[in-house]
PDB file of C-alpha atoms in Angstrom:
ATOM      1  CA  MET A   1      -9.471  -3.572 -12.759  1.00  0.00           C
ATOM      2  CA  SER A   2     -10.610  -0.745 -15.051  1.00  0.00           C
ATOM      3  CA  GLN A   3      -6.766   0.331 -15.815  1.00  0.00           C
ATOM      4  CA  GLU A   4      -3.560  -1.593 -14.975  1.00  0.00           C
ATOM      5  CA  PRO A   5      -2.027  -1.042 -11.351  1.00  0.00           C
ATOM      6  CA  LEU A   6       0.915   1.235 -11.017  1.00  0.00           C
ATOM      7  CA  ILE A   7       4.193  -0.343  -9.501  1.00  0.00           C
ATOM      8  CA  LEU A   8       6.638   1.982  -8.103  1.00  0.00           C
ATOM      9  CA  LEU A   9       9.480  -0.057  -7.936  1.00  0.00           C
ATOM     10  CA  VAL A  10      12.782   0.863  -5.848  1.00  0.00           C
ATOM     11  CA  ASP A  11      15.913  -0.853  -5.934  1.00  0.00           C
ATOM     12  CA  ASP A  12      19.869   0.405  -6.412  1.00  0.00           C
ATOM     13  CA  GLU A  13      20.694  -2.691  -8.497  1.00  0.00           C
ATOM     14  CA  PRO A  14      20.487  -1.592 -12.243  1.00  0.00           C
ATOM     15  CA  ASP A  15      20.088  -5.251 -13.240  1.00  0.00           C
ATOM     16  CA  VAL A  16      17.175  -6.339 -10.700  1.00  0.00           C
ATOM     17  CA  LEU A  17      15.515  -3.143 -11.945  1.00  0.00           C
ATOM     18  CA  GLU A  18      15.426  -4.270 -15.633  1.00  0.00           C
ATOM     19  CA  THR A  19      14.142  -7.882 -14.585  1.00  0.00           C
ATOM     20  CA  PHE A  20      11.690  -6.868 -12.475  1.00  0.00           C
ATOM     21  CA  ASN A  21      10.924  -3.790 -14.649  1.00  0.00           C
ATOM     22  CA  LEU A  22      10.626  -5.869 -17.804  1.00  0.00           C
ATOM     23  CA  LEU A  23       8.421  -8.822 -15.654  1.00  0.00           C
ATOM     24  CA  LEU A  24       5.824  -6.081 -14.318  1.00  0.00           C
ATOM     25  CA  LYS A  25       5.500  -4.597 -17.886  1.00  0.00           C
ATOM     26  CA  ASP A  26       4.884  -7.736 -19.491  1.00  0.00           C
ATOM     27  CA  ASN A  27       2.423  -8.920 -17.151  1.00  0.00           C
ATOM     28  CA  GLY A  28       0.471  -6.112 -17.823  1.00  0.00           C
ATOM     29  CA  TYR A  29       1.538  -3.387 -14.740  1.00  0.00           C
ATOM     30  CA  ALA A  30       2.691   0.193 -15.710  1.00  0.00           C
ATOM     31  CA  VAL A  31       6.063   0.714 -13.837  1.00  0.00           C
ATOM     32  CA  ARG A  32       7.978   3.591 -12.318  1.00  0.00           C
ATOM     33  CA  THR A  33      11.609   3.179 -11.332  1.00  0.00           C
ATOM     34  CA  ALA A  34      13.963   4.765  -8.630  1.00  0.00           C
ATOM     35  CA  SER A  35      17.475   3.490  -7.451  1.00  0.00           C
ATOM     36  CA  THR A  36      17.401   5.486  -3.984  1.00  0.00           C
ATOM     37  CA  GLY A  37      14.739   6.035  -0.878  1.00  0.00           C
ATOM     38  CA  ALA A  38      14.338   9.615  -1.486  1.00  0.00           C
ATOM     39  CA  LYS A  39      13.593   9.307  -4.851  1.00  0.00           C
ATOM     40  CA  GLY A  40      11.086   6.376  -4.331  1.00  0.00           C
ATOM     41  CA  LEU A  41       9.534   8.370  -1.401  1.00  0.00           C
ATOM     42  CA  GLN A  42       9.273  11.412  -4.416  1.00  0.00           C
ATOM     43  CA  LEU A  43       7.683   9.323  -7.023  1.00  0.00           C
ATOM     44  CA  ALA A  44       5.642   7.706  -4.579  1.00  0.00           C
ATOM     45  CA  GLN A  45       4.107  11.255  -3.462  1.00  0.00           C
ATOM     46  CA  GLN A  46       3.915  12.587  -7.025  1.00  0.00           C
ATOM     47  CA  CYS A  47       2.458   9.368  -8.794  1.00  0.00           C
ATOM     48  CA  LEU A  48       0.466   7.514  -6.105  1.00  0.00           C
ATOM     49  CA  PRO A  49       1.106   3.935  -7.282  1.00  0.00           C
ATOM     50  CA  SER A  50      -1.028   0.842  -6.131  1.00  0.00           C
ATOM     51  CA  LEU A  51       1.873  -0.904  -4.628  1.00  0.00           C
ATOM     52  CA  VAL A  52       5.642  -0.109  -4.185  1.00  0.00           C
ATOM     53  CA  LEU A  53       8.157  -2.659  -4.510  1.00  0.00           C
ATOM     54  CA  LEU A  54      10.948  -1.830  -2.447  1.00  0.00           C
ATOM     55  CA  ASP A  55      14.561  -2.844  -1.772  1.00  0.00           C
ATOM     56  CA  VAL A  56      15.692  -2.841   2.203  1.00  0.00           C
ATOM     57  CA  GLY A  57      19.381  -2.119   1.015  1.00  0.00           C
ATOM     58  CA  LEU A  58      19.206   1.448  -0.472  1.00  0.00           C
ATOM     59  CA  PRO A  59      22.186   3.676  -0.747  1.00  0.00           C
ATOM     60  CA  ASP A  60      20.558   6.878   1.163  1.00  0.00           C
ATOM     61  CA  ILE A  61      17.513   5.640   3.125  1.00  0.00           C
ATOM     62  CA  ASP A  62      16.820   2.272   4.027  1.00  0.00           C
ATOM     63  CA  GLY A  63      13.560   0.413   2.812  1.00  0.00           C
ATOM     64  CA  VAL A  64      11.780  -0.282   5.884  1.00  0.00           C
ATOM     65  CA  GLU A  65      12.562   4.049   6.833  1.00  0.00           C
ATOM     66  CA  VAL A  66      11.151   4.372   3.045  1.00  0.00           C
ATOM     67  CA  CYS A  67       8.138   1.955   3.843  1.00  0.00           C
ATOM     68  CA  ARG A  68       7.929   3.831   7.613  1.00  0.00           C
ATOM     69  CA  ARG A  69       7.457   7.005   5.802  1.00  0.00           C
ATOM     70  CA  ILE A  70       5.076   6.151   3.181  1.00  0.00           C
ATOM     71  CA  LYS A  71       2.964   4.480   5.371  1.00  0.00           C
ATOM     72  CA  SER A  72       2.594   7.447   7.468  1.00  0.00           C
ATOM     73  CA  ASP A  73       1.897   9.852   5.037  1.00  0.00           C
ATOM     74  CA  PRO A  74      -2.128  10.655   4.905  1.00  0.00           C
ATOM     75  CA  LYS A  75      -1.838  10.816   1.146  1.00  0.00           C
ATOM     76  CA  LEU A  76      -0.308   7.512   0.329  1.00  0.00           C
ATOM     77  CA  THR A  77      -2.863   5.250   2.657  1.00  0.00           C
ATOM     78  CA  ASP A  78      -3.838   3.068  -0.320  1.00  0.00           C
ATOM     79  CA  VAL A  79      -0.521   2.436  -1.662  1.00  0.00           C
ATOM     80  CA  SER A  80       0.757  -1.075  -0.680  1.00  0.00           C
ATOM     81  CA  VAL A  81       4.660  -1.743   0.110  1.00  0.00           C
ATOM     82  CA  VAL A  82       6.540  -4.959  -0.623  1.00  0.00           C
ATOM     83  CA  LEU A  83       9.881  -5.159   1.156  1.00  0.00           C
ATOM     84  CA  ILE A  84      12.056  -7.443  -0.937  1.00  0.00           C
ATOM     85  CA  SER A  85      15.714  -7.999   0.273  1.00  0.00           C
ATOM     86  CA  GLY A  86      18.786 -10.236  -0.518  1.00  0.00           C
ATOM     87  CA  GLY A  87      20.536  -9.568   2.883  1.00  0.00           C
ATOM     88  CA  ALA A  88      17.915  -8.700   5.458  1.00  0.00           C
ATOM     89  CA  ILE A  89      16.434 -11.862   5.371  1.00  0.00           C
ATOM     90  CA  THR A  90      16.095 -13.689   8.993  1.00  0.00           C
ATOM     91  CA  SER A  91      13.131 -13.438  10.631  1.00  0.00           C
ATOM     92  CA  SER A  92      13.657 -10.158  12.836  1.00  0.00           C
ATOM     93  CA  HIS A  93      14.324  -8.758   9.895  1.00  0.00           C
ATOM     94  CA  LYS A  94      10.894  -9.688   8.370  1.00  0.00           C
ATOM     95  CA  ALA A  95       9.267  -8.786  11.234  1.00  0.00           C
ATOM     96  CA  GLY A  96      10.756  -5.664  11.703  1.00  0.00           C
ATOM     97  CA  GLY A  97       9.912  -4.600   7.748  1.00  0.00           C
ATOM     98  CA  LEU A  98       6.370  -5.881   8.379  1.00  0.00           C
ATOM     99  CA  ASP A  99       6.033  -3.777  11.744  1.00  0.00           C
ATOM    100  CA  ALA A 100       7.213  -0.650   9.566  1.00  0.00           C
ATOM    101  CA  GLY A 101       3.607  -1.005   7.928  1.00  0.00           C
ATOM    102  CA  ALA A 102       5.244  -3.382   4.728  1.00  0.00           C
ATOM    103  CA  ASP A 103       1.900  -5.645   3.059  1.00  0.00           C
ATOM    104  CA  GLU A 104       4.639  -8.292   2.423  1.00  0.00           C
ATOM    105  CA  TYR A 105       8.286  -8.955   3.086  1.00  0.00           C
ATOM    106  CA  LEU A 106      10.092 -11.315  -0.079  1.00  0.00           C
ATOM    107  CA  THR A 107      13.501 -12.317   0.004  1.00  0.00           C
ATOM    108  CA  LYS A 108      15.996 -12.809  -2.840  1.00  0.00           C
ATOM    109  CA  PRO A 109      16.715 -14.786  -4.692  1.00  0.00           C
ATOM    110  CA  VAL A 110      12.675 -14.959  -5.280  1.00  0.00           C
ATOM    111  CA  ALA A 111      10.968 -17.148  -8.086  1.00  0.00           C
ATOM    112  CA  LEU A 112       9.646 -14.722 -10.530  1.00  0.00           C
ATOM    113  CA  ASN A 113       6.396 -16.573 -10.644  1.00  0.00           C
ATOM    114  CA  GLU A 114       5.632 -16.498  -7.315  1.00  0.00           C
ATOM    115  CA  LEU A 115       6.812 -12.620  -7.114  1.00  0.00           C
ATOM    116  CA  LEU A 116       3.852 -12.430  -9.560  1.00  0.00           C
ATOM    117  CA  ALA A 117       1.623 -14.621  -7.384  1.00  0.00           C
ATOM    118  CA  ARG A 118       2.774 -12.221  -4.156  1.00  0.00           C
ATOM    119  CA  ILE A 119       1.926  -9.110  -6.151  1.00  0.00           C
ATOM    120  CA  ARG A 120      -1.354 -10.228  -7.257  1.00  0.00           C
ATOM    121  CA  ALA A 121      -2.326 -11.176  -3.739  1.00  0.00           C
ATOM    122  CA  VAL A 122      -1.207  -7.804  -2.386  1.00  0.00           C
ATOM    123  CA  LEU A 123      -2.948  -6.157  -5.444  1.00  0.00           C
ATOM    124  CA  ARG A 124      -6.067  -7.630  -4.629  1.00  0.00           C
ATOM    125  CA  LEU A 125      -6.374  -7.039  -0.803  1.00  0.00           C
ATOM    126  CA  HIS A 126      -5.214  -3.369  -1.743  1.00  0.00           C
ATOM    127  CA  ASP A 127      -8.217  -3.035  -4.102  1.00  0.00           C
ATOM    128  CA  THR A 128     -10.846  -4.820  -1.314  1.00  0.00           C
ATOM    129  CA  THR A 129      -9.434  -2.328   0.852  1.00  0.00           C
ATOM    130  CA  ALA A 130      -9.861   0.375  -1.025  1.00  0.00           C
ATOM    131  CA  ALA A 131     -13.546  -0.615  -1.913  1.00  0.00           C
ATOM    132  CA  LEU A 132     -14.225  -0.747   1.654  1.00  0.00           C
ATOM    133  CA  ARG A 133     -12.942   2.692   1.905  1.00  0.00           C
ATOM    134  CA  ALA A 134     -14.877   3.889  -0.634  1.00  0.00           C
ATOM    135  CA  SER A 135     -18.055   2.188   0.854  1.00  0.00           C
ATOM    136  CA  GLU A 136     -17.866   3.011   4.253  1.00  0.00           C
ATOM    137  CA  GLN A 137     -17.333   6.856   2.833  1.00  0.00           C
ATOM    138  CA  ARG A 138     -20.825   6.556   0.976  1.00  0.00           C
ATOM    139  CA  TYR A 139     -22.280   5.594   4.400  1.00  0.00           C
ATOM    140  CA  ARG A 140     -21.100   8.207   6.017  1.00  0.00           C
ATOM    141  CA  ARG A 141     -22.120  10.517   3.668  1.00  0.00           C
ATOM    142  CA  LEU A 142     -25.889   9.249   3.077  1.00  0.00           C
ATOM    143  CA  VAL A 143     -26.236   8.784   6.941  1.00  0.00           C
ATOM    144  CA  GLU A 144     -25.102  12.350   7.519  1.00  0.00           C
ATOM    145  CA  ILE A 145     -27.755  13.819   5.270  1.00  0.00           C
ATOM    146  CA  LEU A 146     -30.348  11.657   6.574  1.00  0.00           C
ATOM    147  CA  PRO A 147     -33.383  14.307   7.810  1.00  0.00           C
ATOM    148  CA  ASP A 148     -33.535  11.741  11.216  1.00  0.00           C
ATOM    149  CA  ALA A 149     -31.625  11.454  13.584  1.00  0.00           C
ATOM    150  CA  VAL A 150     -29.278   8.088  13.849  1.00  0.00           C
ATOM    151  CA  CYS A 151     -27.365   7.050  16.425  1.00  0.00           C
ATOM    152  CA  LEU A 152     -25.158   4.145  16.676  1.00  0.00           C
ATOM    153  CA  LEU A 153     -24.859   2.375  20.091  1.00  0.00           C
ATOM    154  CA  ASP A 154     -22.273  -0.038  22.107  1.00  0.00           C
ATOM    155  CA  LEU A 155     -23.368  -2.993  24.192  1.00  0.00           C
ATOM    156  CA  GLU A 156     -23.337  -0.745  27.365  1.00  0.00           C
ATOM    157  CA  SER A 157     -25.790   1.783  25.470  1.00  0.00           C
ATOM    158  CA  ARG A 158     -23.131   4.485  25.279  1.00  0.00           C
ATOM    159  CA  PHE A 159     -23.216   6.641  21.874  1.00  0.00           C
ATOM    160  CA  VAL A 160     -20.508   5.541  19.493  1.00  0.00           C
ATOM    161  CA  ALA A 161     -21.542   7.706  16.485  1.00  0.00           C
ATOM    162  CA  LEU A 162     -24.334  10.087  15.514  1.00  0.00           C
ATOM    163  CA  ASN A 163     -25.303  12.485  12.398  1.00  0.00           C
ATOM    164  CA  SER A 164     -25.618  16.126  12.615  1.00  0.00           C
ATOM    165  CA  GLN A 165     -29.371  15.498  12.961  1.00  0.00           C
ATOM    166  CA  ALA A 166     -28.943  13.610  16.895  1.00  0.00           C
ATOM    167  CA  ALA A 167     -26.764  15.880  17.565  1.00  0.00           C
ATOM    168  CA  ARG A 168     -28.992  18.538  17.636  1.00  0.00           C
TER     169      ARG A 168
END
């Protein structure tokens, strides 16, 4: 990674914010913090973090809904979300959070070394997905500017994709 990943930390407990903030900064991450879901959404849209570490139990908008909004915002396509909760810890809570688009769901208390390992894993996936998306965009631009017709057919010989030369 050429620059330190930006992590947005959203939690309404000041002690958790301070502890996680120091831990993340000590491990080479840039960190922004918010104590409400609304402020977290606003910061996510402004600073486009690599990852949002998001408490489920927030005072205004619950973390699952914040996650859903992040994941539905086209501007935030490449933002990963890790939900974390000390109260919503059942398998149905976890399933609901993951179904809302979370990339990971952790329960408190969480060992700090495990938290860091899971963040690293999510960021590796984030980097790989972003690289794949960029590669696909380059491929599509290249195919579009080719002077020859290029068509992609499925197994039943139906057109799946074609460039503008083939469309003509």
